CSV table of C-alpha atoms and ligand atoms in Angstrom, one decimal:
chain,number,residue,atom,x,y,z
A,90,MET,CA,32.9,-23.3,-1.7
A,91,ASN,CA,32.3,-22.3,1.9
A,92,ILE,CA,30.7,-19.0,2.6
A,93,CYS,CA,29.9,-17.3,6.0
A,94,ALA,CA,27.5,-14.8,7.4
A,95,ASN,CA,30.1,-12.0,7.1
A,96,CYS,CA,29.9,-12.2,3.3
A,97,PHE,CA,26.3,-10.8,3.5
A,98,ASN,CA,24.4,-7.7,4.6
A,99,ASP,CA,21.1,-9.4,4.2
A,100,GLU,CA,19.9,-10.3,7.8
A,101,GLU,CA,17.8,-13.2,6.7
A,102,ILE,CA,20.7,-14.9,4.8
A,103,LYS,CA,23.0,-14.3,7.7
A,104,GLN,CA,20.6,-16.0,10.1
A,105,PHE,CA,20.1,-18.8,7.7
A,106,ILE,CA,23.9,-19.4,7.5
A,107,VAL,CA,24.3,-19.3,11.3
A,108,ALA,CA,21.4,-21.6,11.9
A,109,SER,CA,22.4,-24.1,9.2
A,110,SER,CA,26.1,-24.2,9.9
A,111,THR,CA,27.6,-27.2,11.6
A,112,THR,CA,31.2,-26.1,11.4
A,113,ILE,CA,33.5,-23.1,12.1
A,114,THR,CA,36.0,-22.8,9.3
A,115,GLU,CA,37.8,-20.3,7.2
A,116,CYS,CA,35.4,-18.7,4.7
A,117,ASP,CA,36.5,-19.3,1.1
A,118,CYS,CA,35.0,-16.0,0.1
A,119,CYS,CA,35.9,-13.4,2.7
A,120,GLY,CA,38.6,-15.4,4.5
A,121,GLN,CA,37.2,-14.9,8.0
A,122,GLU,CA,37.1,-17.7,10.5
A,123,SER,CA,33.4,-18.2,11.1
A,124,GLU,CA,30.3,-20.5,11.0
A,125,ALA,CA,30.1,-21.4,7.3
A,126,ILE,CA,27.9,-23.4,4.9
A,127,GLU,CA,28.4,-24.7,1.4
A,128,LEU,CA,27.3,-22.2,-1.2
A,129,SER,CA,25.3,-24.9,-2.9
A,130,GLU,CA,22.8,-24.6,0.0
A,131,LEU,CA,21.9,-21.1,-1.3
A,132,SER,CA,22.2,-21.8,-5.0
A,133,ASP,CA,18.5,-22.5,-5.6
A,134,PHE,CA,17.7,-19.0,-4.3
A,135,PHE,CA,20.5,-17.3,-6.3
A,136,VAL,CA,19.7,-19.1,-9.5
A,137,GLU,CA,16.0,-18.2,-9.3
A,138,PHE,CA,17.0,-14.6,-8.5
A,139,LEU,CA,19.6,-14.3,-11.3
A,140,ARG,CA,17.1,-15.6,-13.8
A,141,LEU,CA,15.2,-12.3,-13.3
A,142,PHE,CA,18.0,-10.5,-15.1
A,143,ILE,CA,18.9,-10.5,-18.8
A,144,LYS,CA,22.0,-9.4,-20.7
A,145,ASP,CA,21.6,-5.8,-22.0
A,146,ASP,CA,24.6,-3.9,-23.4
A,147,ASN,CA,22.9,-0.7,-22.4
A,148,GLY,CA,22.1,-2.0,-18.9
A,149,TYR,CA,23.9,-2.0,-15.6
A,150,ASP,CA,26.7,-3.8,-13.8
A,151,LEU,CA,25.1,-6.8,-12.1
A,152,ILE,CA,26.9,-6.3,-8.9
A,153,GLN,CA,26.0,-2.6,-8.7
A,154,LEU,CA,22.4,-3.2,-9.6
A,155,ILE,CA,22.0,-5.9,-6.9
A,156,LYS,CA,23.7,-3.7,-4.4
A,157,GLN,CA,21.5,-0.7,-5.1
A,158,ASP,CA,18.2,-2.5,-5.1
A,159,TRP,CA,18.8,-5.4,-2.7
A,160,ASN,CA,21.9,-4.8,-0.6
A,161,ILE,CA,22.5,-8.6,-0.3
A,162,PHE,CA,26.3,-8.7,0.0
A,163,SER,CA,28.7,-7.2,2.5
A,164,SER,CA,31.1,-6.1,-0.2
A,165,ASP,CA,31.6,-5.9,-4.0
A,166,ALA,CA,34.3,-8.5,-3.6
A,167,CYS,CA,32.0,-11.0,-1.9
A,168,ALA,CA,29.3,-10.3,-4.5
A,169,GLN,CA,31.8,-10.9,-7.3
A,170,THR,CA,33.1,-14.2,-5.8
A,171,ILE,CA,29.7,-15.7,-5.0
A,172,LEU,CA,27.9,-14.6,-8.1
A,173,SER,CA,30.7,-15.6,-10.4
A,174,SER,CA,30.6,-19.1,-8.9
A,175,ILE,CA,26.8,-19.4,-9.3
A,176,ILE,CA,26.9,-18.0,-12.9
A,177,ALA,CA,29.7,-20.3,-13.9
A,178,ASP,CA,27.6,-23.4,-13.0
A,179,GLU,CA,24.4,-22.2,-14.7
A,180,ASN,CA,23.4,-21.2,-18.2
A,181,LEU,CA,21.9,-17.8,-17.5
A,182,GLY,CA,22.7,-16.1,-20.7
A,183,PHE,CA,25.2,-13.6,-19.2
A,184,THR,CA,28.5,-13.6,-17.4
A,185,ILE,CA,29.6,-11.5,-14.4
A,186,GLU,CA,31.3,-9.0,-16.8
A,187,ASP,CA,28.2,-8.4,-18.9
A,188,LYS,CA,25.9,-5.5,-18.5
A,189,VAL,CA,22.4,-6.6,-17.4
A,190,THR,CA,18.9,-5.3,-16.8
A,191,TYR,CA,15.7,-6.8,-15.2
A,192,SER,CA,13.7,-9.2,-17.4
A,193,SER,CA,11.1,-7.7,-19.7
A,194,GLU,CA,8.2,-8.8,-17.5
A,195,ILE,CA,9.7,-6.8,-14.6
A,196,GLN,CA,10.5,-3.8,-16.8
A,197,GLU,CA,7.0,-3.8,-18.1
A,198,CYS,CA,5.6,-3.5,-14.6
A,199,PHE,CA,7.6,-0.4,-13.7
A,200,SER,CA,7.4,1.2,-17.2
A,201,ILE,CA,3.6,1.2,-16.6
A,202,TRP,CA,4.3,3.8,-13.9
A,203,GLU,CA,6.3,6.0,-16.3
A,204,ARG,CA,3.5,5.7,-18.9
A,205,LEU,CA,0.8,6.6,-16.4
A,206,LYS,CA,2.8,9.6,-15.3
A,207,SER,CA,3.0,11.0,-18.8
A,208,GLU,CA,-0.6,10.1,-19.6
A,209,VAL,CA,-2.1,12.0,-16.6
A,210,ARG,CA,0.2,15.0,-17.2
A,211,GLU,CA,-0.2,15.3,-20.9
A,212,GLU,CA,-3.2,13.3,-22.2
A,213,LYS,CA,-6.1,12.7,-19.8
A,214,ARG,CA,-6.4,13.1,-16.1
A,215,TYR,CA,-9.7,12.4,-14.4
A,216,PHE,CA,-10.7,9.2,-16.3
A,217,SER,CA,-7.4,7.5,-16.5
A,218,ASP,CA,-8.0,3.8,-16.9
A,219,LEU,CA,-6.1,2.6,-13.9
A,220,GLY,CA,-7.9,-0.8,-14.2
A,221,SER,CA,-5.9,-1.5,-17.4
A,222,PHE,CA,-2.7,-1.2,-15.4
A,223,ASN,CA,-3.6,-4.3,-13.4
A,224,TRP,CA,-2.4,-2.9,-10.1
A,225,GLU,CA,-4.9,-4.4,-7.7
A,226,GLY,CA,-2.4,-7.1,-6.9
A,227,TYR,CA,0.4,-4.6,-6.0
A,228,ILE,CA,-1.1,-1.5,-4.6
A,229,LYS,CA,-3.1,-2.5,-1.6
A,230,SER,CA,-2.9,-2.0,2.1
A,231,ASN,CA,0.2,-3.9,3.3
A,232,ALA,CA,0.9,-2.5,6.7
A,233,ARG,CA,-0.7,-1.2,9.8
A,234,ILE,CA,-0.1,1.8,12.1
A,235,LYS,CA,-1.4,0.9,15.5
A,236,LYS,CA,-3.6,3.0,17.7
A,237,GLY,CA,-1.4,5.0,20.1
A,238,THR,CA,1.6,5.3,17.7
A,239,ALA,CA,3.4,8.7,17.9
A,240,LEU,CA,4.2,10.6,14.7
A,241,TYR,CA,5.5,14.1,14.3
A,242,ARG,CA,5.0,17.2,12.2
A,243,ALA,CA,7.0,20.5,12.3
A,244,ARG,CA,6.3,24.1,11.4
A,245,ILE,CA,8.8,26.9,11.4
A,246,THR,CA,7.8,29.3,14.1
A,247,PRO,CA,6.2,32.3,12.5
A,248,GLU,CA,7.6,35.8,13.2
A,249,GLY,CA,6.4,37.2,16.5
A,250,ARG,CA,5.2,33.8,17.9
A,251,LYS,CA,6.8,31.7,20.5
A,252,LYS,CA,4.8,28.6,20.4
A,253,LEU,CA,2.0,27.3,18.3
A,254,THR,CA,-1.1,25.6,19.7
A,255,THR,CA,-1.9,21.9,19.1
A,256,LYS,CA,-4.7,23.1,16.8
A,257,GLU,CA,-2.3,25.1,14.6
A,258,MET,CA,-0.1,22.0,14.1
A,259,GLY,CA,-2.8,20.1,12.1
A,260,CYS,CA,-3.4,20.4,8.4
A,261,PRO,CA,-4.6,23.7,6.9
A,262,PRO,CA,-8.4,24.2,6.3
A,263,LYS,CA,-9.7,23.0,2.9
A,264,GLU,CA,-9.8,26.6,1.5
A,265,ARG,CA,-6.1,27.1,2.2
A,266,ALA,CA,-4.9,23.6,1.3
A,267,THR,CA,-2.3,23.9,-1.5
A,268,ALA,CA,-1.5,20.9,-3.6
A,269,GLY,CA,1.3,18.6,-2.5
A,270,ARG,CA,2.9,15.4,-3.7
A,271,ALA,CA,0.1,13.4,-2.1
A,272,ASN,CA,-2.9,15.8,-1.9
A,273,PRO,CA,-4.7,17.7,-4.6
A,274,LEU,CA,-5.5,21.4,-4.2
A,275,GLY,CA,-8.3,21.9,-1.7
A,276,ILE,CA,-8.2,18.4,-0.3
A,277,PRO,CA,-5.9,18.5,2.7
A,278,TYR,CA,-4.0,15.4,4.0
A,279,LEU,CA,-2.0,15.2,7.1
A,280,TYR,CA,1.7,14.9,6.4
A,281,LEU,CA,3.6,13.3,9.3
A,282,CYS,CA,7.1,11.9,10.0
A,283,ASN,CA,8.1,8.8,11.9
A,284,GLU,CA,10.9,10.5,13.7
A,285,ILE,CA,11.3,14.1,15.1
A,286,GLU,CA,14.6,14.5,13.3
A,287,THR,CA,13.0,13.9,9.9
A,288,THR,CA,10.6,16.8,10.5
A,289,TYR,CA,13.6,19.3,10.5
A,290,TYR,CA,14.5,18.2,7.0
A,291,GLU,CA,10.9,18.1,5.7
A,292,VAL,CA,10.3,21.8,6.7
A,293,ARG,CA,13.7,22.7,5.3
A,294,ALA,CA,14.8,24.2,8.5
A,295,VAL,CA,18.0,26.3,8.4
A,296,TYR,CA,20.6,27.4,11.0
A,297,LEU,CA,19.0,29.1,14.1
A,298,ASP,CA,15.4,28.5,12.8
A,299,ARG,CA,13.0,28.0,15.7
A,300,ILE,CA,10.6,25.2,15.0
A,301,ASN,CA,7.4,23.9,16.6
A,302,ILE,CA,7.1,20.1,16.6
A,303,GLY,CA,3.7,18.6,17.1
A,304,ARG,CA,3.5,15.2,18.6
A,305,PHE,CA,0.5,13.3,17.1
A,306,ARG,CA,-1.2,10.3,18.5
A,307,ILE,CA,-2.9,7.8,16.2
A,308,LEU,CA,-6.5,7.4,17.3
A,309,ARG,CA,-7.4,4.0,15.8
A,310,ASP,CA,-5.6,1.1,14.0
A,311,LEU,CA,-4.9,2.3,10.4
A,312,ASN,CA,-4.4,0.3,7.2
A,313,ILE,CA,-1.8,1.9,5.0
A,314,VAL,CA,0.0,1.3,1.7
A,315,ASP,CA,3.6,1.2,2.7
A,316,PHE,CA,5.7,2.2,-0.3
A,317,SER,CA,8.8,2.2,1.9
A,318,ASN,CA,8.3,-1.5,2.5
A,319,LYS,CA,11.7,-3.1,2.9
A,320,ILE,CA,11.0,-6.4,1.2
A,321,ASN,CA,13.5,-9.0,2.2
A,322,LEU,CA,13.9,-11.2,-0.9
A,323,PHE,CA,15.4,-14.2,0.8
A,324,TYR,CA,12.7,-14.2,3.5
A,325,ALA,CA,10.0,-13.8,0.9
A,326,TYR,CA,11.5,-16.7,-1.0
A,327,SER,CA,12.1,-19.1,1.8
A,328,GLY,CA,9.7,-17.9,4.6
A,329,ALA,CA,7.0,-20.2,5.8
A,330,GLU,CA,4.2,-18.0,4.6
A,331,SER,CA,5.8,-17.5,1.2
A,332,ASN,CA,3.4,-18.3,-1.6
A,333,GLU,CA,4.5,-15.7,-4.2
A,334,ASP,CA,7.2,-16.3,-6.7
A,335,LEU,CA,10.3,-14.3,-6.7
A,336,GLN,CA,9.4,-12.4,-9.9
A,337,GLU,CA,6.2,-11.0,-8.3
A,338,ILE,CA,8.1,-9.9,-5.2
A,339,VAL,CA,10.8,-8.2,-7.3
A,340,LYS,CA,8.1,-6.4,-9.5
A,341,ARG,CA,6.3,-5.0,-6.5
A,342,LYS,CA,9.5,-3.9,-4.8
A,343,ILE,CA,10.8,-2.0,-7.8
A,344,LEU,CA,7.4,-0.4,-8.6
A,345,PHE,CA,7.1,0.7,-4.9
A,346,ASP,CA,10.6,2.1,-5.0
A,347,LYS,CA,9.8,4.2,-8.0
A,348,ILE,CA,6.5,5.5,-6.6
A,349,SER,CA,8.2,6.2,-3.2
A,350,THR,CA,11.0,8.1,-4.9
A,351,ASP,CA,8.4,10.3,-6.8
A,352,LEU,CA,6.4,10.8,-3.6
A,353,SER,CA,9.4,12.1,-1.8
A,354,LYS,CA,11.0,14.2,-4.5
A,355,PRO,CA,11.6,17.6,-2.9
A,356,LEU,CA,9.4,20.4,-4.3
A,357,ARG,CA,11.5,22.7,-6.4
A,358,ARG,CA,10.8,26.4,-7.1
A,359,PHE,CA,10.0,25.9,-10.7
A,360,ASP,CA,7.8,22.8,-10.3
A,361,THR,CA,4.2,23.3,-11.5
A,362,GLU,CA,1.3,21.5,-9.9
A,363,ILE,CA,1.1,19.2,-12.9
A,364,GLU,CA,4.2,17.5,-11.5
A,365,TYR,CA,2.2,16.3,-8.5
A,366,VAL,CA,-0.7,14.8,-10.5
A,367,PRO,CA,0.6,11.2,-10.8
A,368,THR,CA,1.4,10.8,-7.1
A,369,GLN,CA,-1.9,12.5,-6.2
A,370,LEU,CA,-3.6,9.9,-8.4
A,371,ILE,CA,-1.8,7.0,-6.7
A,372,CYS,CA,-2.9,8.3,-3.3
A,373,GLU,CA,-6.5,8.6,-4.4
A,374,TYR,CA,-6.3,5.1,-5.8
A,375,CYS,CA,-5.0,3.9,-2.3
A,376,LYS,CA,-7.8,5.9,-0.6
A,377,GLN,CA,-10.4,4.5,-3.0
A,378,ASN,CA,-9.3,1.0,-2.2
A,379,GLY,CA,-9.8,1.5,1.5
A,380,ALA,CA,-6.4,2.6,2.7
A,381,ASP,CA,-6.2,5.2,5.5
A,382,GLY,CA,-2.9,6.6,4.3
A,383,ILE,CA,0.5,5.8,2.9
A,384,ARG,CA,4.1,5.6,4.0
A,385,PHE,CA,7.2,6.4,2.0
A,386,ASN,CA,10.9,7.1,2.5
A,387,SER,CA,12.0,10.6,3.0
A,388,SER,CA,14.4,11.8,0.4
A,389,LEU,CA,15.5,14.7,2.5
A,390,HIS,CA,16.6,12.7,5.5
A,391,GLN,CA,18.2,9.4,4.8
A,392,GLY,CA,16.6,6.6,6.8
A,393,GLY,CA,13.6,8.7,7.7
A,394,THR,CA,10.0,7.8,6.7
A,395,ASN,CA,7.0,10.0,6.0
A,396,VAL,CA,3.3,9.1,6.6
A,397,VAL,CA,0.4,10.8,4.9
A,398,LEU,CA,-3.0,10.3,6.4
A,399,PHE,CA,-6.0,10.9,4.2
A,400,ASN,CA,-8.3,11.8,7.1
A,401,SER,CA,-6.8,14.3,9.6
A,402,ILE,CA,-9.2,13.1,12.3
A,403,ASP,CA,-7.3,9.8,12.6
A,404,ALA,CA,-4.5,11.6,14.5
A,405,LYS,CA,-4.6,14.2,17.3
A,406,CYS,CA,-1.8,16.6,18.2
A,407,THR,CA,-1.3,16.1,21.9
A,408,ARG,CA,1.8,18.2,22.5
A,409,VAL,CA,3.9,20.9,20.9
A,410,LEU,CA,7.7,21.1,21.5
A,411,THR,CA,9.9,24.0,20.5
A,412,HIS,CA,13.4,23.5,19.2
A,413,GLU,CA,16.1,25.6,17.7
A,414,ILE,CA,18.4,24.4,15.0
A,415,LYS,CA,21.9,24.5,16.4
A,416,ASN,CA,23.9,22.9,13.7
A,417,VAL,CA,23.5,22.2,10.0
A,418,LYS,CA,25.8,19.9,8.1
A,419,ILE,CA,26.1,20.5,4.4
A,420,GLU,CA,27.6,17.8,2.2
A,421,SER,CA,28.6,18.1,-1.5
A,422,CYS,CA,30.1,16.0,-4.2
A,423,PRO,CA,32.2,17.0,-7.1
A,424,LEU,CA,30.4,17.5,-10.4
B,693,ZN,ZN1,32.7,-15.0,4.5
């Protein structure tokens, strides 16, 4: 079966197809006239990937699970055609119609996070045995923020003020530092966003709010643990520097997604500070292991990312801009 780059969303697979193709032909999967290759050229990758799933009647639709976690295919129809063809040739223990879940080794890795969350909320807190979770291999600095990078932080303009000073845009003093998802009570961290637009959402700005936006400059190269890390599975599998097996890559990505989701959960009125303990603990673990901060996806602004710096002196507010919210778009879905 011939497949083409249009069948995929995954940039690395697209590039691989374009680079490997020697012919332009009609794709047997999506029907477009394009550079195509035989599916067999990708089958080693797909077979190894599909071996990470097991049949589970209480699990998920394979196509939907792969779409949600990996976004490999350009449409459900392409996923259906390609995966059916691979599954038909291999003995994987499930068919395309079966419900599946990740293998028990992978589930074990992310269930550890769930166990740790309940342990530090309900059983013991300050002497949790993180060592027994065997996380050293996963939670370590994996990205850098270069000196000179610009990041942003917003504050809603207080009554009677026009513009805040650069000093007022930093984190609050220790005695006024309330607990957040990343920082414990009394230990302030600096919460920043990668883009100005994300700051509007993070401060929950509403129509006609006036906000001050601080532009921060990073003062030295920083090592961070990037929980928003967009791991490209095909690149990790086939890339020149690849020395990890697919299962390890999948474990890390799923664990990071879960932690990132918890880090970015919006605070709700009825939340108690106990809710924050697990993510505070993870941050302290990162800090203890030499990281200068963390990065994670914003749940309030799709596509936006947040950065938390453990030492506020690593960034300096160089400018304050004032904006007014002119338009708010509200979306809903039927219940
Ligand atoms: Zn195609």
